[in-house]
């Protein structure tokens, strides 16, 4: 067996877990932590009487890790080493090491909070900070408070050690291990934003492959970008074997992408971030990194999830670079400018995900206050409140956030709470087999997204062999339900979806394809869609903004069926809302569900409380007013929360809109128009909600203006901090002479991004490392600019020159 760097650290890991219940392992890519550490712990005295669980973030990685470890023992998977994931299990009576996916760990903890028979849990690739890994660690720590013999080991290539020690305890041993990595040359090549990306990527890749031997791994943000580059390469270099690697592919296709070409041809593997960690693509000596990632971001205000393409963080970029040096000297080509700053770490999923599943698991665990658990990153209040509101609407939680009887029954289904609620209520609709088939379809990735659900389901029921994974998932649900998978009719399809997605029941407006959701938002279909003329439909998949979401999968719904499902539709209720068309509050009595109105009549009197709530609801729908002072305050708070911790309040638009009732509503007495709301001093009202100790330190930690060497005080722009970026100081270059390093805020923890300007206030350089700019790029800027601006100083040594905002003569 080949020696790996982790082997020199195995005694330290064993000793740490012999003396402590918890440990951290920081091991660089290629160290061998995933496969060597678990096997080495099997014979530890504390592990001999129980099983070990190795938590892997992805199904592909779980299968591969289990297979490799079983092979190294000369066994088959399911003997000493096995794996367990939803819908698939390879374990036996003698299995002592189980590789499990994250959702499986949560279910195991919920079904047996003491984890009897489990000696230890190993969290692999924890730096990915998935929601389920964060939840699994929080629950495991809670279980460990009762079971002091349970061992926990958190492993990662990159870890925020300080944050983890805050949860695990300062006495937790930390073991570092370098990776087995050959030298990797790093080159940068920024693309021209005005030209098509794929041709530029293809040219850059082929030039790099001409200079570097071996296969190439290209990491792109999504499948659409992979397909475009694949087409471009097919036309330019047909001799290359171009393969895809992403989560939509069948398992066998993913495995083929990991192995060298059997005929020895050069390969280009086009991958999403799935190739960033966990798996090794054999033969790769060149990595081309597009520098972007696509992440789903949940919006509590709208209840929608939007895919955002973001610049990759530095930790992920380093992980990707390391892939080029796993098996020999390599080259990493980064498709961005070298001076482009990157944030240190990615955003934990818990800060940007739909938290309805988390809220459900907390209720199952018996927790109503999440602060009772130890979190690396606590769940955001606004998103958790939105998740709980959905569970309450589904009938799974009561007003005190405890499980209802239907909620306890729904816990048996290994799926999203929405779909679990559908499966439970399908009994009453005499449609349980159909619900099993529908849930399996909704959980598919990719497929017939643009076709209506009825067509997609019919095609699978007619030809189940074409959709093997769907059939296996549907059969598994039917076995749990104790019914045969025999679907007699698709008629209840709309009712089933209406049970799972009540806020996505939609009513057609004045034009085909335009719909008002029960939640109040707008959604659209193309006019050619079969459902564009439907009076009512239910949308199972939406993406985009609340002001104009796009419907991907939907089915029609009859008005009489809506009333049968939701009897409150037949009751008259007063409703006030802001009318953009009329520019005023409109009051009426309506019958319907949320913003879906089946019948209406005038309302004679407008109650003050209803007026206030209508204004708040209009703001929630339209978003915060454009107020520069409020934006800057929010940016300052966001920066301090990100750098100094959760003592500082969340200042995202979603959080502020979710808490309007506490910080804005008390100031709305006598106001009936949105224009008057927008004229309020919103920044001051929000500032007044800060605790006095925080307010007293705000100007010190995040000053509105910074003094520069010229003596002037310039305004800092904190708006970028709302997107996780650095605050910006735009200042003439000459005013920074004598500054040896970039300024920092937030108690020195955050660098300010300098936009260095010419005398005409045009951008010359963007840098967060002023010292490096003075030593390198300044000479080029000086050569180019001193002839253009001869009246202004351009000294050879800017670090010793006198700063000035004036010309040389003045």
PDB file of N, CA, C and O in Angstrom, residues 707-745:
ATOM      1  N   UNK A 707      -9.495  58.607   7.575  1.00  0.00           N
ATOM      2  CA  UNK A 707      -8.462  59.594   7.315  1.00  0.00           C
ATOM      3  C   UNK A 707      -7.376  58.976   6.445  1.00  0.00           C
ATOM      4  O   UNK A 707      -6.937  57.843   6.683  1.00  0.00           O
ATOM      5  N   UNK A 708      -6.952  59.714   5.408  1.00  0.00           N
ATOM      6  CA  UNK A 708      -5.887  59.249   4.523  1.00  0.00           C
ATOM      7  C   UNK A 708      -4.658  60.130   4.758  1.00  0.00           C
ATOM      8  O   UNK A 708      -4.752  61.195   5.377  1.00  0.00           O
ATOM      9  N   UNK A 709      -3.469  59.723   4.281  1.00  0.00           N
ATOM     10  CA  UNK A 709      -2.248  60.482   4.584  1.00  0.00           C
ATOM     11  C   UNK A 709      -2.278  61.946   4.152  1.00  0.00           C
ATOM     12  O   UNK A 709      -1.555  62.772   4.713  1.00  0.00           O
ATOM     13  N   UNK A 710      -3.106  62.302   3.167  1.00  0.00           N
ATOM     14  CA  UNK A 710      -3.172  63.709   2.748  1.00  0.00           C
ATOM     15  C   UNK A 710      -3.835  64.589   3.795  1.00  0.00           C
ATOM     16  O   UNK A 710      -3.816  65.809   3.691  1.00  0.00           O
ATOM     17  N   UNK A 711      -4.450  63.984   4.792  1.00  0.00           N
ATOM     18  CA  UNK A 711      -5.164  64.728   5.811  1.00  0.00           C
ATOM     19  C   UNK A 711      -6.664  64.769   5.596  1.00  0.00           C
ATOM     20  O   UNK A 711      -7.414  65.158   6.501  1.00  0.00           O
ATOM     21  N   UNK A 712      -7.124  64.390   4.420  1.00  0.00           N
ATOM     22  CA  UNK A 712      -8.558  64.389   4.145  1.00  0.00           C
ATOM     23  C   UNK A 712      -9.216  63.157   4.767  1.00  0.00           C
ATOM     24  O   UNK A 712      -8.551  62.165   5.089  1.00  0.00           O
ATOM     25  N   UNK A 713     -10.517  63.247   4.922  1.00  0.00           N
ATOM     26  CA  UNK A 713     -11.309  62.116   5.411  1.00  0.00           C
ATOM     27  C   UNK A 713     -12.306  61.758   4.318  1.00  0.00           C
ATOM     28  O   UNK A 713     -13.154  62.574   3.953  1.00  0.00           O
ATOM     29  N   UNK A 714     -12.188  60.543   3.818  1.00  0.00           N
ATOM     30  CA  UNK A 714     -13.025  60.120   2.699  1.00  0.00           C
ATOM     31  C   UNK A 714     -14.041  59.067   3.152  1.00  0.00           C
ATOM     32  O   UNK A 714     -13.769  58.239   4.026  1.00  0.00           O
ATOM     33  N   UNK A 715     -15.179  59.098   2.478  1.00  0.00           N
ATOM     34  CA  UNK A 715     -16.273  58.189   2.813  1.00  0.00           C
ATOM     35  C   UNK A 715     -15.934  56.758   2.391  1.00  0.00           C
ATOM     36  O   UNK A 715     -15.431  56.520   1.288  1.00  0.00           O
ATOM     37  N   UNK A 716     -16.222  55.801   3.269  1.00  0.00           N
ATOM     38  CA  UNK A 716     -16.065  54.378   2.970  1.00  0.00           C
ATOM     39  C   UNK A 716     -17.402  53.848   2.468  1.00  0.00           C
ATOM     40  O   UNK A 716     -18.450  54.134   3.052  1.00  0.00           O
ATOM     41  N   UNK A 717     -17.366  53.090   1.396  1.00  0.00           N
ATOM     42  CA  UNK A 717     -18.580  52.482   0.846  1.00  0.00           C
ATOM     43  C   UNK A 717     -18.699  51.059   1.396  1.00  0.00           C
ATOM     44  O   UNK A 717     -17.912  50.178   1.058  1.00  0.00           O
ATOM     45  N   UNK A 718     -19.706  50.864   2.252  1.00  0.00           N
ATOM     46  CA  UNK A 718     -19.905  49.544   2.862  1.00  0.00           C
ATOM     47  C   UNK A 718     -20.954  48.703   2.131  1.00  0.00           C
ATOM     48  O   UNK A 718     -21.221  47.573   2.534  1.00  0.00           O
ATOM     49  N   UNK A 719     -21.538  49.238   1.058  1.00  0.00           N
ATOM     50  CA  UNK A 719     -22.564  48.465   0.341  1.00  0.00           C
ATOM     51  C   UNK A 719     -22.051  47.107  -0.130  1.00  0.00           C
ATOM     52  O   UNK A 719     -22.784  46.106  -0.063  1.00  0.00           O
ATOM     53  N   UNK A 720     -20.784  46.994  -0.627  1.00  0.00           N
ATOM     54  CA  UNK A 720     -20.316  45.657  -1.055  1.00  0.00           C
ATOM     55  C   UNK A 720     -20.334  44.620   0.058  1.00  0.00           C
ATOM     56  O   UNK A 720     -20.382  43.413  -0.220  1.00  0.00           O
ATOM     57  N   UNK A 721     -20.289  45.054   1.325  1.00  0.00           N
ATOM     58  CA  UNK A 721     -20.288  44.092   2.430  1.00  0.00           C
ATOM     59  C   UNK A 721     -21.584  43.301   2.493  1.00  0.00           C
ATOM     60  O   UNK A 721     -21.619  42.208   3.064  1.00  0.00           O
ATOM     61  N   UNK A 722     -22.648  43.838   1.911  1.00  0.00           N
ATOM     62  CA  UNK A 722     -23.918  43.109   1.885  1.00  0.00           C
ATOM     63  C   UNK A 722     -23.828  41.873   0.992  1.00  0.00           C
ATOM     64  O   UNK A 722     -24.643  40.963   1.112  1.00  0.00           O
ATOM     65  N   UNK A 723     -22.841  41.848   0.095  1.00  0.00           N
ATOM     66  CA  UNK A 723     -22.613  40.687  -0.772  1.00  0.00           C
ATOM     67  C   UNK A 723     -21.405  39.890  -0.323  1.00  0.00           C
ATOM     68  O   UNK A 723     -20.874  39.064  -1.076  1.00  0.00           O
ATOM     69  N   UNK A 724     -20.935  40.113   0.918  1.00  0.00           N
ATOM     70  CA  UNK A 724     -19.799  39.369   1.429  1.00  0.00           C
ATOM     71  C   UNK A 724     -18.456  39.870   0.931  1.00  0.00           C
ATOM     72  O   UNK A 724     -17.442  39.187   1.098  1.00  0.00           O
ATOM     73  N   UNK A 725     -18.431  41.064   0.314  1.00  0.00           N
ATOM     74  CA  UNK A 725     -17.189  41.607  -0.210  1.00  0.00           C
ATOM     75  C   UNK A 725     -16.610  42.642   0.758  1.00  0.00           C
ATOM     76  O   UNK A 725     -17.193  42.958   1.791  1.00  0.00           O
ATOM     77  N   UNK A 726     -15.457  43.196   0.397  1.00  0.00           N
ATOM     78  CA  UNK A 726     -14.769  44.145   1.273  1.00  0.00           C
ATOM     79  C   UNK A 726     -15.354  45.541   1.134  1.00  0.00           C
ATOM     80  O   UNK A 726     -15.859  45.913   0.064  1.00  0.00           O
ATOM     81  N   UNK A 727     -15.266  46.360   2.205  1.00  0.00           N
ATOM     82  CA  UNK A 727     -15.637  47.771   2.058  1.00  0.00           C
ATOM     83  C   UNK A 727     -14.665  48.465   1.117  1.00  0.00           C
ATOM     84  O   UNK A 727     -13.518  48.036   0.950  1.00  0.00           O
ATOM     85  N   UNK A 728     -15.127  49.534   0.471  1.00  0.00           N
ATOM     86  CA  UNK A 728     -14.353  50.187  -0.580  1.00  0.00           C
ATOM     87  C   UNK A 728     -14.062  51.635  -0.183  1.00  0.00           C
ATOM     88  O   UNK A 728     -14.952  52.355   0.290  1.00  0.00           O
ATOM     89  N   UNK A 729     -12.821  52.044  -0.395  1.00  0.00           N
ATOM     90  CA  UNK A 729     -12.423  53.438  -0.212  1.00  0.00           C
ATOM     91  C   UNK A 729     -11.875  53.923  -1.549  1.00  0.00           C
ATOM     92  O   UNK A 729     -10.837  53.446  -2.012  1.00  0.00           O
ATOM     93  N   UNK A 730     -12.577  54.858  -2.193  1.00  0.00           N
ATOM     94  CA  UNK A 730     -12.125  55.444  -3.449  1.00  0.00           C
ATOM     95  C   UNK A 730     -11.359  56.720  -3.116  1.00  0.00           C
ATOM     96  O   UNK A 730     -11.903  57.642  -2.496  1.00  0.00           O
ATOM     97  N   UNK A 731     -10.100  56.789  -3.541  1.00  0.00           N
ATOM     98  CA  UNK A 731      -9.235  57.907  -3.151  1.00  0.00           C
ATOM     99  C   UNK A 731      -8.183  58.116  -4.234  1.00  0.00           C
ATOM    100  O   UNK A 731      -7.734  57.163  -4.880  1.00  0.00           O
ATOM    101  N   UNK A 732      -7.803  59.390  -4.457  1.00  0.00           N
ATOM    102  CA  UNK A 732      -6.743  59.660  -5.422  1.00  0.00           C
ATOM    103  C   UNK A 732      -5.450  59.004  -4.964  1.00  0.00           C
ATOM    104  O   UNK A 732      -5.102  59.030  -3.786  1.00  0.00           O
ATOM    105  N   UNK A 733      -4.722  58.479  -5.920  1.00  0.00           N
ATOM    106  CA  UNK A 733      -3.499  57.749  -5.614  1.00  0.00           C
ATOM    107  C   UNK A 733      -2.517  58.625  -4.844  1.00  0.00           C
ATOM    108  O   UNK A 733      -1.870  58.179  -3.888  1.00  0.00           O
ATOM    109  N   UNK A 734      -2.403  59.907  -5.225  1.00  0.00           N
ATOM    110  CA  UNK A 734      -1.437  60.801  -4.571  1.00  0.00           C
ATOM    111  C   UNK A 734      -1.762  61.024  -3.104  1.00  0.00           C
ATOM    112  O   UNK A 734      -0.882  61.369  -2.317  1.00  0.00           O
ATOM    113  N   UNK A 735      -3.007  60.845  -2.713  1.00  0.00           N
ATOM    114  CA  UNK A 735      -3.376  61.037  -1.316  1.00  0.00           C
ATOM    115  C   UNK A 735      -2.936  59.877  -0.432  1.00  0.00           C
ATOM    116  O   UNK A 735      -3.032  59.947   0.800  1.00  0.00           O
ATOM    117  N   UNK A 736      -2.452  58.804  -1.043  1.00  0.00           N
ATOM    118  CA  UNK A 736      -2.046  57.612  -0.289  1.00  0.00           C
ATOM    119  C   UNK A 736      -0.537  57.488  -0.138  1.00  0.00           C
ATOM    120  O   UNK A 736      -0.056  56.521   0.466  1.00  0.00           O
ATOM    121  N   UNK A 737       0.230  58.444  -0.697  1.00  0.00           N
ATOM    122  CA  UNK A 737       1.679  58.390  -0.513  1.00  0.00           C
ATOM    123  C   UNK A 737       1.998  58.357   0.981  1.00  0.00           C
ATOM    124  O   UNK A 737       1.405  59.104   1.772  1.00  0.00           O
ATOM    125  N   UNK A 738       2.931  57.510   1.347  1.00  0.00           N
ATOM    126  CA  UNK A 738       3.313  57.396   2.753  1.00  0.00           C
ATOM    127  C   UNK A 738       2.565  56.303   3.498  1.00  0.00           C
ATOM    128  O   UNK A 738       2.959  55.917   4.599  1.00  0.00           O
ATOM    129  N   UNK A 739       1.498  55.803   2.886  1.00  0.00           N
ATOM    130  CA  UNK A 739       0.763  54.665   3.481  1.00  0.00           C
ATOM    131  C   UNK A 739       1.524  53.389   3.110  1.00  0.00           C
ATOM    132  O   UNK A 739       1.684  53.073   1.928  1.00  0.00           O
ATOM    133  N   UNK A 740       1.970  52.649   4.090  1.00  0.00           N
ATOM    134  CA  UNK A 740       2.758  51.444   3.808  1.00  0.00           C
ATOM    135  C   UNK A 740       1.877  50.203   3.621  1.00  0.00           C
ATOM    136  O   UNK A 740       2.323  49.217   3.046  1.00  0.00           O
ATOM    137  N   UNK A 741       0.666  50.260   4.120  1.00  0.00           N
ATOM    138  CA  UNK A 741      -0.229  49.099   4.012  1.00  0.00           C
ATOM    139  C   UNK A 741      -1.659  49.583   3.874  1.00  0.00           C
ATOM    140  O   UNK A 741      -1.994  50.714   4.248  1.00  0.00           O
ATOM    141  N   UNK A 742      -2.502  48.737   3.328  1.00  0.00           N
ATOM    142  CA  UNK A 742      -3.914  49.078   3.175  1.00  0.00           C
ATOM    143  C   UNK A 742      -4.558  49.260   4.544  1.00  0.00           C
ATOM    144  O   UNK A 742      -4.227  48.548   5.501  1.00  0.00           O
ATOM    145  N   UNK A 743      -5.506  50.195   4.638  1.00  0.00           N
ATOM    146  CA  UNK A 743      -6.198  50.380   5.919  1.00  0.00           C
ATOM    147  C   UNK A 743      -7.081  49.184   6.247  1.00  0.00           C
ATOM    148  O   UNK A 743      -7.495  48.436   5.354  1.00  0.00           O
ATOM    149  N   UNK A 744      -7.351  49.010   7.515  1.00  0.00           N
ATOM    150  CA  UNK A 744      -8.191  47.906   7.980  1.00  0.00           C
ATOM    151  C   UNK A 744      -9.239  48.444   8.938  1.00  0.00           C
ATOM    152  O   UNK A 744      -9.023  49.454   9.623  1.00  0.00           O
ATOM    153  N   UNK A 745     -10.380  47.777   8.998  1.00  0.00           N
ATOM    154  CA  UNK A 745     -11.453  48.138   9.916  1.00  0.00           C
ATOM    155  C   UNK A 745     -11.863  46.887  10.675  1.00  0.00           C
ATOM    156  O   UNK A 745     -11.232  45.829  10.546  1.00  0.00           O
TER     157      UNK A 745
END
